[in-house]
C-alpha cells in the first residue's frame, strides 16, 4: 500500500516538474519576443533563463534533419558511394564536428553571449565586423540554397515549375518566422517539425531495409557533380557547422558534457537516418534529379498523399531555415542593434533580401555553389569560434593572460583590433578558401582533404603561435598585452588573478530557488 502511494507521489511530482518546465518555457519564449539578448544593453542570458535539455534535443534534431538531408543522401549516392560508405561518411563528419561543437557550446553557455557579441570582446571592432560579415554572407547564402531546395521539392511534388522564381520568393517569405526572434525556432522544432519528422523517417528507413534490401546493396555508379569521400565528409560538416553555436547554447546549462545527449540524439535520429533515407530513395528511384526523387518518395512512404508531403516538407524547411536567418539576424544586430533608431524588423528585411539574391546566385550562377556554400561557414565562422575558445580557456593557462567576458562592451568601449587573432583568422580563411576552391579563378573541383578541419587547426595553432611570437619579439608585451590583444574597456578594468577565467558562470551560481547569486566560481 505504501509502495503504491509512493509511486503516486512520484508520478504527481514528475507531472508537476513538467508543468513547471512548460510554464518556464512559455515565460522565456514570451521574453524572447521582447528582446533576445543580442545587443550590448541586453547581451547576456541570465542563468535563471536557461532552458531544459529536451528543448535543445528537439531543436538540434530539427537543425540536423529534414528534406535537405534527404538531398544530402541523394548527392552522396550520386557520388558513387554505397549505403555503408554513406553511413561511414556521416559518422566521420559527426565525429569531427562533435569535437568542435562541444567547446563552442560550452563557450556560449558559460558566457551567455551570442557569437557576434563575443567577437567584440575577443577580436575588437574591426575583427568583429569582419566575422559578422562572414556570418551574414554564409547564413543568407545557405538560407537562399534552402529556399531554392524547397522550390525544387514543390516542383517534384506537383510539377509547378518556376523553380528559380519560387526560390527567390521563398528566400524573402521564410524570414518572417525570425521576426519573432528565438520563439519561431522553438515552436517549429518542438511542436510541429520534430514529432512528424521523426515518425516519418523511421518508417521510411525501416520500409526500405525490410522491403527492398536487395536493391540497396552494392555501389552505385558515380555521376558528374556527385560527392566523393572527403568532399562528402566536408559537406556533412558544412551542413552541421553554423559557427555561431554559442548563439543557441547560451540558453543551456554551463556544464561541458551537458549537451552531449542532444548532439548524439540529433546525429543519429536526424542526420544519419535522413541521409540514409535520401540515399535509399535515390537508389530506388533511378533518377539523377532530386524533384523526381521526392515524387517517388511520396508514393513510397506517404501512400501518395502529396499534400501531406508538401506540409511536412514546407514545415521542416522553414524550421531549418530559421537557424540560417537567426544567424544572419544576430550578425547584423551585433553591428546595428545598439543604434536607437534601428529595429529588428529592418535586420530581417536585410536578411530576406540577401537570401533572395543567394537563391539565384548559389544555384544558377556560382559553379558548385551547393558545396561552396556548405564549406564557407565551416571555414570562416567556425575558425573564429575556435580562436575565441582558445583565447578564453587556453591563453590564461599558457601565457597567464586573462580576458574577462563577464560584460558585453558597447562599441565605444571596444578595442580596435586583436592583432594575433585577426591575423590567425585571415590566414585560416585564405587557406581554407584555397583548399576548397572558393576563390575566383580556382579550379572548381579543388578540394584538399578536409579544408574546414585544416582551417580550424590553422586558426587555433596560428593564434597561439602568433601570441607566443609577439611575447618573444616584443619586450614590453607584458605591459601592453591587453592593447595588442584588443582588450575592451570592461576587460581592461576587470581585476583578475593571473590565469583566471572570468565569465558569467564563473561569477554566479543558481540557488535552489533558481535565482542567480554572486558567489563561488562554478567548476570548469
Short mmCIF file of C-alpha atoms in Angstrom, two decimals:
data_model
loop_
_atom_site.label_atom_id
_atom_site.label_comp_id
_atom_site.label_asym_id
_atom_site.label_seq_id
_atom_site.Cartn_x
_atom_site.Cartn_y
_atom_site.Cartn_z
CA UNK A 1 0.00 0.00 0.00
CA UNK A 2 2.78 2.37 0.94
CA UNK A 3 4.61 1.45 -2.27
CA UNK A 4 1.57 2.37 -4.37
CA UNK A 5 1.24 5.63 -2.50
CA UNK A 6 4.91 6.35 -3.06
CA UNK A 7 4.55 5.65 -6.79
CA UNK A 8 1.59 8.00 -6.95
CA UNK A 9 3.56 10.76 -5.25
CA UNK A 10 6.45 10.19 -7.69
CA UNK A 11 4.11 10.47 -10.69
CA UNK A 12 2.47 13.60 -9.29
CA UNK A 13 5.88 15.10 -8.62
CA UNK A 14 7.03 14.29 -12.20
CA UNK A 15 3.90 15.85 -13.67
CA UNK A 16 4.45 18.91 -11.53
CA UNK A 17 8.04 19.20 -12.76
CA UNK A 18 6.88 19.02 -16.38
CA UNK A 19 4.23 21.68 -15.75
CA UNK A 20 6.84 23.96 -14.18
CA UNK A 21 9.19 23.38 -17.13
CA UNK A 22 6.44 24.26 -19.60
CA UNK A 23 5.48 27.37 -17.62
CA UNK A 24 9.11 28.47 -17.51
CA UNK A 25 9.49 27.81 -21.23
CA UNK A 26 6.36 29.85 -22.03
CA UNK A 27 7.72 32.73 -19.96
CA UNK A 28 11.12 32.57 -21.67
CA UNK A 29 9.56 32.44 -25.12
CA UNK A 30 7.44 35.48 -24.29
CA UNK A 31 10.53 37.35 -23.08
CA UNK A 32 12.43 36.48 -26.26
CA UNK A 33 9.82 38.28 -28.35
CA UNK A 34 10.64 41.48 -26.45
CA UNK A 35 14.40 41.02 -26.75
CA UNK A 36 16.76 38.19 -27.48
CA UNK A 37 19.84 39.25 -25.51
CA UNK A 38 21.56 40.20 -28.76
CA UNK A 39 22.66 43.80 -28.08
CA UNK A 40 25.20 45.32 -25.71
CA UNK A 41 22.38 46.57 -23.46
CA UNK A 42 20.84 43.10 -23.12
CA UNK A 43 23.67 40.84 -24.20
CA UNK A 44 23.93 38.07 -21.59
CA UNK A 45 21.34 35.37 -20.92
CA UNK A 46 20.96 35.09 -17.12
CA UNK A 47 21.43 31.69 -15.54
CA UNK A 48 17.79 31.64 -14.42
CA UNK A 49 16.67 31.93 -18.08
CA UNK A 50 18.40 28.75 -19.23
CA UNK A 51 16.28 26.07 -20.88
CA UNK A 52 15.98 22.29 -20.31
CA UNK A 53 17.93 19.70 -22.29
CA UNK A 54 14.85 18.31 -24.06
CA UNK A 55 14.38 21.75 -25.61
CA UNK A 56 17.82 21.55 -27.23
CA UNK A 57 17.40 17.90 -28.24
CA UNK A 58 14.24 18.80 -30.19
CA UNK A 59 15.79 21.99 -31.55
CA UNK A 60 19.02 20.36 -32.73
CA UNK A 61 17.10 17.44 -34.21
CA UNK A 62 15.28 19.95 -36.42
CA UNK A 63 18.59 21.51 -37.47
CA UNK A 64 20.03 18.05 -38.25
CA UNK A 65 17.16 16.53 -40.20
CA UNK A 66 14.60 17.15 -42.92
CA UNK A 67 14.31 17.09 -46.68
CA UNK A 68 17.61 18.91 -47.12
CA UNK A 69 19.31 15.88 -45.56
CA UNK A 70 17.45 13.65 -47.98
CA UNK A 71 19.12 15.78 -50.64
CA UNK A 72 22.47 15.18 -48.95
CA UNK A 73 21.91 11.43 -49.14
CA UNK A 74 20.88 11.85 -52.78
CA UNK A 75 24.12 13.61 -53.79
CA UNK A 76 26.28 11.20 -51.77
CA UNK A 77 24.61 8.35 -53.64
CA UNK A 78 25.32 10.04 -56.98
CA UNK A 79 28.96 10.33 -55.94
CA UNK A 80 29.26 6.56 -56.23
CA UNK A 81 29.13 5.74 -52.51
CA UNK A 82 27.45 2.64 -51.14
CA UNK A 83 24.96 2.74 -48.27
CA UNK A 84 27.63 1.50 -45.86
CA UNK A 85 30.04 4.16 -47.14
CA UNK A 86 27.34 6.78 -46.65
CA UNK A 87 26.93 5.75 -43.01
CA UNK A 88 30.71 5.95 -42.57
CA UNK A 89 30.81 9.41 -44.20
CA UNK A 90 28.10 10.70 -41.87
CA UNK A 91 29.79 9.27 -38.77
CA UNK A 92 33.14 10.81 -39.76
CA UNK A 93 31.54 14.21 -40.31
CA UNK A 94 29.72 13.99 -36.98
CA UNK A 95 32.90 12.98 -35.14
CA UNK A 96 34.92 15.94 -36.45
CA UNK A 97 32.07 18.32 -35.76
CA UNK A 98 31.43 16.94 -32.26
CA UNK A 99 34.98 17.78 -31.16
CA UNK A 100 34.41 21.39 -32.16
CA UNK A 101 30.77 21.91 -31.15
CA UNK A 102 31.21 20.76 -27.55
CA UNK A 103 33.75 23.52 -26.97
CA UNK A 104 31.62 26.08 -28.84
CA UNK A 105 28.51 25.19 -26.83
CA UNK A 106 30.48 25.44 -23.59
CA UNK A 107 31.72 28.91 -24.53
CA UNK A 108 28.17 30.07 -25.23
CA UNK A 109 26.64 28.56 -22.10
CA UNK A 110 29.30 29.95 -19.76
CA UNK A 111 29.30 33.46 -21.17
CA UNK A 112 25.60 33.69 -22.09
CA UNK A 113 26.55 35.77 -25.14
CA UNK A 114 25.91 35.49 -28.87
CA UNK A 115 28.77 34.62 -31.18
CA UNK A 116 28.91 38.12 -32.66
CA UNK A 117 28.87 39.85 -29.27
CA UNK A 118 31.74 37.63 -28.16
CA UNK A 119 33.71 38.73 -31.22
CA UNK A 120 33.60 42.31 -29.93
CA UNK A 121 35.43 41.34 -26.76
CA UNK A 122 37.88 38.96 -28.45
CA UNK A 123 38.55 40.43 -31.91
CA UNK A 124 37.85 44.14 -31.43
CA UNK A 125 35.83 46.41 -33.70
CA UNK A 126 37.49 45.52 -36.99
CA UNK A 127 37.64 41.79 -36.25
CA UNK A 128 34.04 41.69 -35.02
CA UNK A 129 32.83 43.47 -38.15
CA UNK A 130 34.80 41.02 -40.31
CA UNK A 131 33.38 37.95 -38.56
CA UNK A 132 29.85 39.40 -38.66
CA UNK A 133 30.24 39.90 -42.41
CA UNK A 134 31.43 36.31 -42.83
CA UNK A 135 28.45 35.04 -40.85
CA UNK A 136 25.93 37.17 -42.72
CA UNK A 137 27.21 36.11 -46.14
CA UNK A 138 27.33 32.43 -45.22
CA UNK A 139 23.98 32.40 -43.43
CA UNK A 140 21.98 34.19 -46.14
CA UNK A 141 23.73 32.09 -48.78
CA UNK A 142 22.69 28.90 -47.04
CA UNK A 143 19.19 30.32 -46.48
CA UNK A 144 18.95 31.01 -50.22
CA UNK A 145 20.02 27.46 -51.02
CA UNK A 146 17.39 26.02 -48.66
CA UNK A 147 14.72 28.27 -50.18
CA UNK A 148 15.61 27.06 -53.66
CA UNK A 149 15.65 23.46 -52.47
CA UNK A 150 12.14 23.97 -51.11
CA UNK A 151 11.06 25.17 -54.55
CA UNK A 152 12.61 22.02 -56.08
CA UNK A 153 10.65 19.88 -53.61
CA UNK A 154 7.41 21.65 -54.52
CA UNK A 155 8.13 21.15 -58.20
CA UNK A 156 8.86 17.46 -57.62
CA UNK A 157 5.56 17.02 -55.79
CA UNK A 158 3.24 18.93 -58.09
CA UNK A 159 5.24 19.88 -61.19
CA UNK A 160 4.62 23.56 -60.56
CA UNK A 161 7.80 24.66 -62.35
CA UNK A 162 9.14 28.22 -61.97
CA UNK A 163 11.71 26.85 -59.51
CA UNK A 164 14.03 29.84 -59.79
CA UNK A 165 11.24 32.39 -59.17
CA UNK A 166 9.73 30.36 -56.32
CA UNK A 167 13.15 30.01 -54.69
CA UNK A 168 13.66 33.77 -54.74
CA UNK A 169 10.20 34.41 -53.32
CA UNK A 170 10.69 31.81 -50.60
CA UNK A 171 14.01 33.42 -49.69
CA UNK A 172 12.02 36.51 -48.72
CA UNK A 173 8.99 34.83 -47.15
CA UNK A 174 10.85 32.33 -44.95
CA UNK A 175 12.48 35.06 -42.85
CA UNK A 176 9.12 36.03 -41.32
CA UNK A 177 9.44 33.42 -38.60
CA UNK A 178 12.53 35.20 -37.26
CA UNK A 179 10.69 38.45 -36.72
CA UNK A 180 9.54 36.71 -33.52
CA UNK A 181 13.15 36.00 -32.53
CA UNK A 182 14.04 32.69 -30.91
CA UNK A 183 10.36 31.82 -30.46
CA UNK A 184 9.91 30.85 -34.10
CA UNK A 185 12.69 28.30 -33.98
CA UNK A 186 11.42 26.74 -30.76
CA UNK A 187 7.80 26.40 -31.81
CA UNK A 188 8.61 24.73 -35.14
CA UNK A 189 11.20 22.44 -33.58
CA UNK A 190 9.24 21.18 -30.62
CA UNK A 191 5.57 21.20 -31.53
CA UNK A 192 5.43 20.58 -35.30
CA UNK A 193 8.58 19.51 -37.12
CA UNK A 194 10.21 17.07 -34.71
CA UNK A 195 7.35 14.63 -33.91
CA UNK A 196 6.15 14.33 -37.53
CA UNK A 197 9.63 14.12 -38.99
CA UNK A 198 10.88 11.51 -36.56
CA UNK A 199 7.97 9.15 -37.21
CA UNK A 200 8.21 9.59 -40.97
CA UNK A 201 11.98 8.99 -41.19
CA UNK A 202 11.83 5.87 -39.05
CA UNK A 203 9.05 4.44 -41.23
CA UNK A 204 10.86 5.29 -44.47
CA UNK A 205 14.15 3.67 -43.44
CA UNK A 206 12.54 0.56 -41.94
CA UNK A 207 10.41 0.00 -45.05
CA UNK A 208 13.45 0.39 -47.30
CA UNK A 209 15.53 -2.11 -45.32
CA UNK A 210 12.72 -4.66 -44.98
CA UNK A 211 11.05 -4.43 -48.39
CA UNK A 212 13.85 -3.52 -50.78
CA UNK A 213 17.12 -4.52 -49.13
CA UNK A 214 18.34 -6.43 -52.18
CA UNK A 215 18.06 -3.27 -54.28
CA UNK A 216 20.13 -1.30 -51.76
CA UNK A 217 23.29 -3.42 -51.85
CA UNK A 218 26.33 -2.73 -53.97
CA UNK A 219 27.97 0.52 -55.04
CA UNK A 220 26.12 2.88 -57.41
CA UNK A 221 27.79 4.35 -60.46
CA UNK A 222 29.14 7.85 -59.89
CA UNK A 223 27.55 10.71 -61.82
CA UNK A 224 29.00 14.09 -62.72
CA UNK A 225 28.87 16.54 -59.83
CA UNK A 226 28.49 13.84 -57.16
CA UNK A 227 30.39 13.86 -53.88
CA UNK A 228 33.38 11.58 -53.36
CA UNK A 229 34.59 10.58 -49.88
CA UNK A 230 36.31 13.67 -48.46
CA UNK A 231 34.13 16.29 -50.15
CA UNK A 232 31.13 14.34 -48.84
CA UNK A 233 32.52 14.38 -45.29
CA UNK A 234 33.21 18.09 -45.71
CA UNK A 235 29.64 18.78 -46.84
CA UNK A 236 28.26 16.81 -43.89
CA UNK A 237 30.31 19.07 -41.63
CA UNK A 238 29.17 22.10 -43.60
CA UNK A 239 25.55 21.10 -43.03
CA UNK A 240 26.19 20.76 -39.29
CA UNK A 241 28.56 23.67 -38.64
CA UNK A 242 26.99 27.07 -38.23
CA UNK A 243 29.94 28.69 -36.49
CA UNK A 244 27.60 30.62 -34.22
CA UNK A 245 26.68 27.68 -31.98
CA UNK A 246 27.16 29.91 -28.90
CA UNK A 247 24.02 31.78 -30.05
CA UNK A 248 21.89 28.72 -29.35
CA UNK A 249 23.76 27.22 -26.41
CA UNK A 250 23.92 30.47 -24.41
CA UNK A 251 20.49 29.29 -23.23
CA UNK A 252 21.97 26.00 -21.99
CA UNK A 253 23.43 24.87 -18.67
CA UNK A 254 27.10 25.88 -18.27
CA UNK A 255 28.48 22.36 -17.92
CA UNK A 256 30.82 20.90 -20.53
CA UNK A 257 29.23 17.46 -21.05
CA UNK A 258 25.64 18.66 -20.55
CA UNK A 259 24.75 18.98 -24.31
CA UNK A 260 26.11 15.54 -25.26
CA UNK A 261 22.75 13.79 -25.39
CA UNK A 262 21.20 16.48 -27.60
CA UNK A 263 24.02 16.20 -30.14
CA UNK A 264 24.19 12.40 -30.23
CA UNK A 265 20.40 12.11 -30.42
CA UNK A 266 20.15 14.58 -33.30
CA UNK A 267 23.08 13.00 -35.18
CA UNK A 268 21.50 9.52 -35.07
CA UNK A 269 17.76 10.23 -35.20
CA UNK A 270 18.16 13.12 -37.61
CA UNK A 271 21.27 13.35 -39.74
CA UNK A 272 22.11 9.64 -40.06
CA UNK A 273 18.55 8.41 -40.67
CA UNK A 274 17.65 11.22 -43.09
CA UNK A 275 20.85 10.91 -45.10
CA UNK A 276 20.45 7.13 -45.28
CA UNK A 277 16.83 7.62 -46.29
CA UNK A 278 17.84 10.00 -49.06
CA UNK A 279 20.41 7.51 -50.31
CA UNK A 280 17.79 4.75 -50.34
CA UNK A 281 15.28 6.85 -52.26
CA UNK A 282 17.94 7.82 -54.83
CA UNK A 283 18.86 4.14 -55.30
CA UNK A 284 15.23 3.04 -55.71
CA UNK A 285 14.02 5.97 -57.83
CA UNK A 286 16.73 5.53 -60.50
CA UNK A 287 16.89 9.22 -61.41
CA UNK A 288 19.57 11.89 -61.32
CA UNK A 289 17.13 14.72 -60.46
CA UNK A 290 16.04 15.49 -56.91
CA UNK A 291 12.48 16.53 -57.79
CA UNK A 292 11.53 13.12 -59.19
CA UNK A 293 13.13 11.50 -56.11
CA UNK A 294 10.72 13.47 -53.89
CA UNK A 295 7.82 12.42 -56.12
CA UNK A 296 8.90 8.77 -55.79
CA UNK A 297 9.39 9.13 -52.03
CA UNK A 298 5.84 10.41 -51.62
CA UNK A 299 4.45 7.32 -53.30
CA UNK A 300 6.86 5.11 -51.39
CA UNK A 301 6.40 6.41 -47.83
CA UNK A 302 3.39 8.78 -47.88
CA UNK A 303 0.97 6.48 -49.74
CA UNK A 304 0.61 9.11 -52.48
CA UNK A 305 -0.56 11.81 -50.04
CA UNK A 306 1.17 14.65 -51.82
CA UNK A 307 -0.34 17.43 -49.72
CA UNK A 308 0.81 15.71 -46.54
CA UNK A 309 4.30 15.52 -48.02
CA UNK A 310 4.05 19.19 -49.02
CA UNK A 311 3.09 20.24 -45.50
CA UNK A 312 5.86 18.19 -43.89
CA UNK A 313 8.49 19.39 -46.36
CA UNK A 314 7.47 23.03 -46.04
CA UNK A 315 7.32 22.96 -42.24
CA UNK A 316 10.70 21.28 -41.85
CA UNK A 317 12.38 23.50 -44.44
CA UNK A 318 11.09 26.64 -42.75
CA UNK A 319 12.28 25.31 -39.40
CA UNK A 320 15.76 24.53 -40.76
CA UNK A 321 15.98 27.92 -42.43
CA UNK A 322 15.12 29.56 -39.12
CA UNK A 323 18.64 28.74 -37.94
CA UNK A 324 20.16 30.39 -41.02
CA UNK A 325 18.11 33.55 -40.69
CA UNK A 326 18.66 33.63 -36.94
CA UNK A 327 22.38 33.53 -37.55
CA UNK A 328 22.23 36.31 -40.14
CA UNK A 329 19.98 38.44 -37.93
CA UNK A 330 22.31 38.20 -34.93
CA UNK A 331 25.27 39.15 -37.12
CA UNK A 332 23.56 42.36 -38.24
CA UNK A 333 22.22 43.05 -34.74
CA UNK A 334 25.79 42.97 -33.45
CA UNK A 335 26.64 45.93 -35.65
CA UNK A 336 23.35 47.82 -35.83
CA UNK A 337 21.37 46.67 -32.78
CA UNK A 338 22.80 49.30 -30.45
CA UNK A 339 21.60 52.18 -32.64
CA UNK A 340 18.40 53.51 -31.08
CA UNK A 341 16.76 54.13 -34.46
CA UNK A 342 17.40 50.58 -35.67
CA UNK A 343 14.68 47.93 -35.35
CA UNK A 344 14.98 44.15 -35.55
CA UNK A 345 12.50 44.10 -38.44
CA UNK A 346 14.98 46.12 -40.53
CA UNK A 347 17.53 43.38 -39.96
CA UNK A 348 15.01 40.74 -41.03
CA UNK A 349 14.31 42.69 -44.21
CA UNK A 350 18.04 42.87 -44.97
CA UNK A 351 18.39 39.10 -44.40
CA UNK A 352 15.40 38.43 -46.67
CA UNK A 353 16.91 40.49 -49.49
CA UNK A 354 20.24 38.69 -49.12
CA UNK A 355 18.60 35.26 -49.16
CA UNK A 356 16.56 36.11 -52.26
CA UNK A 357 19.75 37.10 -54.08
CA UNK A 358 21.53 33.97 -52.84
CA UNK A 359 18.68 31.73 -54.03
CA UNK A 360 19.63 32.81 -57.54
CA UNK A 361 23.43 33.04 -57.19
CA UNK A 362 24.16 29.81 -55.31
CA UNK A 363 22.19 27.57 -57.68
CA UNK A 364 22.31 29.30 -61.06
CA UNK A 365 25.47 31.44 -61.13
CA UNK A 366 28.23 30.07 -58.85
CA UNK A 367 29.74 26.75 -60.06
CA UNK A 368 29.31 24.05 -57.39
CA UNK A 369 27.53 26.66 -55.28
CA UNK A 370 25.97 23.99 -53.07
CA UNK A 371 29.33 22.60 -51.97
CA UNK A 372 30.92 26.04 -51.65
CA UNK A 373 28.09 27.35 -49.50
CA UNK A 374 28.30 24.33 -47.21
CA UNK A 375 32.04 24.92 -46.86
CA UNK A 376 32.11 28.71 -46.43
CA UNK A 377 30.61 29.00 -42.93
CA UNK A 378 32.51 25.97 -41.65
CA UNK A 379 35.74 27.72 -42.63
CA UNK A 380 35.06 31.31 -41.63
CA UNK A 381 32.74 31.46 -38.63
CA UNK A 382 33.95 28.21 -37.07
CA UNK A 383 37.60 29.31 -37.28
CA UNK A 384 36.63 32.48 -35.42
CA UNK A 385 34.91 30.41 -32.73
CA UNK A 386 37.99 28.19 -32.34
CA UNK A 387 40.11 31.30 -31.74
CA UNK A 388 37.64 32.59 -29.13
CA UNK A 389 37.61 29.25 -27.30
CA UNK A 390 41.41 29.21 -27.19
CA UNK A 391 41.54 32.85 -26.11
CA UNK A 392 39.16 32.24 -23.22
CA UNK A 393 40.38 28.86 -21.95
CA UNK A 394 43.93 28.24 -23.21
CA UNK A 395 45.73 31.60 -23.19
CA UNK A 396 45.17 32.11 -19.43
CA UNK A 397 46.83 28.75 -18.78
CA UNK A 398 49.66 29.14 -21.30
CA UNK A 399 50.53 32.84 -21.04
CA UNK A 400 48.70 33.97 -17.86
CA UNK A 401 46.71 36.46 -19.96
CA UNK A 402 43.04 36.52 -18.96
CA UNK A 403 40.32 38.33 -20.89
CA UNK A 404 37.13 38.93 -18.90
CA UNK A 405 33.93 38.02 -20.77
CA UNK A 406 31.63 38.97 -17.93
CA UNK A 407 30.34 42.12 -19.65
CA UNK A 408 29.43 42.96 -23.25
CA UNK A 409 31.26 46.12 -24.29
CA UNK A 410 29.46 48.86 -26.17
CA UNK A 411 31.11 49.83 -29.44
CA UNK A 412 32.58 52.89 -27.72
CA UNK A 413 34.25 50.57 -25.19
CA UNK A 414 35.54 48.08 -27.75
CA UNK A 415 39.19 48.00 -28.81
CA UNK A 416 40.08 48.42 -32.47
CA UNK A 417 41.73 45.07 -33.15
CA UNK A 418 43.21 41.92 -31.66
CA UNK A 419 46.23 41.65 -33.96
CA UNK A 420 47.18 37.98 -33.39
CA UNK A 421 43.53 36.90 -33.51
CA UNK A 422 42.64 38.68 -36.75
CA UNK A 423 45.87 37.60 -38.46
CA UNK A 424 45.33 33.94 -37.48
CA UNK A 425 41.72 34.13 -38.69
CA UNK A 426 42.64 35.62 -42.06
CA UNK A 427 45.38 33.03 -42.66
CA UNK A 428 42.93 30.22 -41.82
CA UNK A 429 40.24 31.64 -44.11
CA UNK A 430 42.63 32.21 -47.01
CA UNK A 431 43.96 28.67 -46.81
CA UNK A 432 40.51 27.13 -46.31
CA UNK A 433 39.16 29.03 -49.30
CA UNK A 434 42.08 27.91 -51.46
CA UNK A 435 41.87 24.28 -50.33
CA UNK A 436 38.15 24.12 -51.18
CA UNK A 437 38.25 26.11 -54.43
CA UNK A 438 36.23 29.06 -53.11
CA UNK A 439 38.30 31.84 -54.58
CA UNK A 440 37.63 33.24 -58.09
CA UNK A 441 39.85 31.76 -60.80
CA UNK A 442 40.44 28.47 -58.97
CA UNK A 443 39.59 25.06 -60.33
CA UNK A 444 36.00 24.49 -59.23
CA UNK A 445 36.79 20.87 -58.34
CA UNK A 446 39.66 21.77 -55.97
CA UNK A 447 39.23 20.03 -52.61
CA UNK A 448 42.28 19.21 -50.48
CA UNK A 449 41.30 16.61 -47.88
CA UNK A 450 39.13 18.50 -45.30
CA UNK A 451 39.59 22.27 -45.75
CA UNK A 452 37.34 23.09 -42.79
CA UNK A 453 39.34 20.97 -40.32
CA UNK A 454 42.58 22.36 -41.75
CA UNK A 455 41.25 25.89 -41.23
CA UNK A 456 40.28 25.18 -37.63
CA UNK A 457 43.75 23.82 -36.89
CA UNK A 458 45.47 26.75 -38.60
CA UNK A 459 43.27 29.24 -36.71
CA UNK A 460 43.85 27.67 -33.31
CA UNK A 461 47.53 26.83 -33.62
CA UNK A 462 48.21 30.05 -35.54
CA UNK A 463 46.68 32.15 -32.76
CA UNK A 464 48.78 30.52 -30.06
CA UNK A 465 51.93 30.81 -32.19
CA UNK A 466 51.19 34.46 -33.02
CA UNK A 467 50.80 35.33 -29.34
CA UNK A 468 53.98 33.39 -28.47
CA UNK A 469 55.95 35.21 -31.20
CA UNK A 470 54.60 38.55 -30.05
CA UNK A 471 55.71 37.79 -26.50
CA UNK A 472 59.17 36.77 -27.71
CA UNK A 473 59.88 39.73 -30.00
CA UNK A 474 58.10 42.44 -28.02
CA UNK A 475 59.94 43.24 -24.79
CA UNK A 476 57.03 45.27 -23.47
CA UNK A 477 54.41 42.62 -24.31
CA UNK A 478 53.52 42.08 -20.67
CA UNK A 479 52.81 45.76 -20.18
CA UNK A 480 50.98 46.14 -23.49
CA UNK A 481 49.45 42.70 -23.86
CA UNK A 482 45.91 43.94 -23.29
CA UNK A 483 46.31 46.56 -26.01
CA UNK A 484 47.91 44.22 -28.54
CA UNK A 485 45.27 41.56 -27.86
CA UNK A 486 42.41 44.03 -28.24
CA UNK A 487 41.00 44.02 -24.71
CA UNK A 488 37.80 46.05 -24.37
CA UNK A 489 37.45 48.67 -21.64
CA UNK A 490 35.47 46.36 -19.29
CA UNK A 491 38.07 43.62 -19.83
CA UNK A 492 40.97 46.00 -19.13
CA UNK A 493 39.32 47.23 -15.93
CA UNK A 494 38.48 43.77 -14.61
CA UNK A 495 40.67 42.86 -11.65
CA UNK A 496 41.64 39.26 -12.31
CA UNK A 497 44.27 36.97 -10.91
CA UNK A 498 46.86 35.72 -13.45
CA UNK A 499 45.38 32.79 -15.32
CA UNK A 500 41.83 33.37 -14.02
CA UNK A 501 38.91 32.60 -16.35
CA UNK A 502 36.18 35.20 -15.92
CA UNK A 503 32.65 34.92 -17.32
CA UNK A 504 29.04 34.74 -16.11
CA UNK A 505 29.25 31.13 -14.95
CA UNK A 506 32.47 31.82 -13.06
CA UNK A 507 30.83 34.62 -11.05
CA UNK A 508 27.35 33.24 -10.46
CA UNK A 509 25.63 30.07 -9.47
CA UNK A 510 21.97 29.13 -9.13
CA UNK A 511 20.42 28.61 -5.71
CA UNK A 512 17.71 26.07 -5.14
CA UNK A 513 15.17 28.78 -5.99
CA UNK A 514 16.80 29.42 -9.39
CA UNK A 515 17.98 32.95 -8.53
CA UNK A 516 21.48 33.88 -9.74
CA UNK A 517 23.68 34.86 -6.81
CA UNK A 518 27.21 36.22 -6.90
CA UNK A 519 29.47 33.71 -5.26
CA UNK A 520 31.93 30.93 -5.81
CA UNK A 521 33.00 30.03 -9.32
CA UNK A 522 31.24 27.11 -10.94
CA UNK A 523 33.67 24.28 -11.69
CA UNK A 524 35.09 24.31 -15.22
#
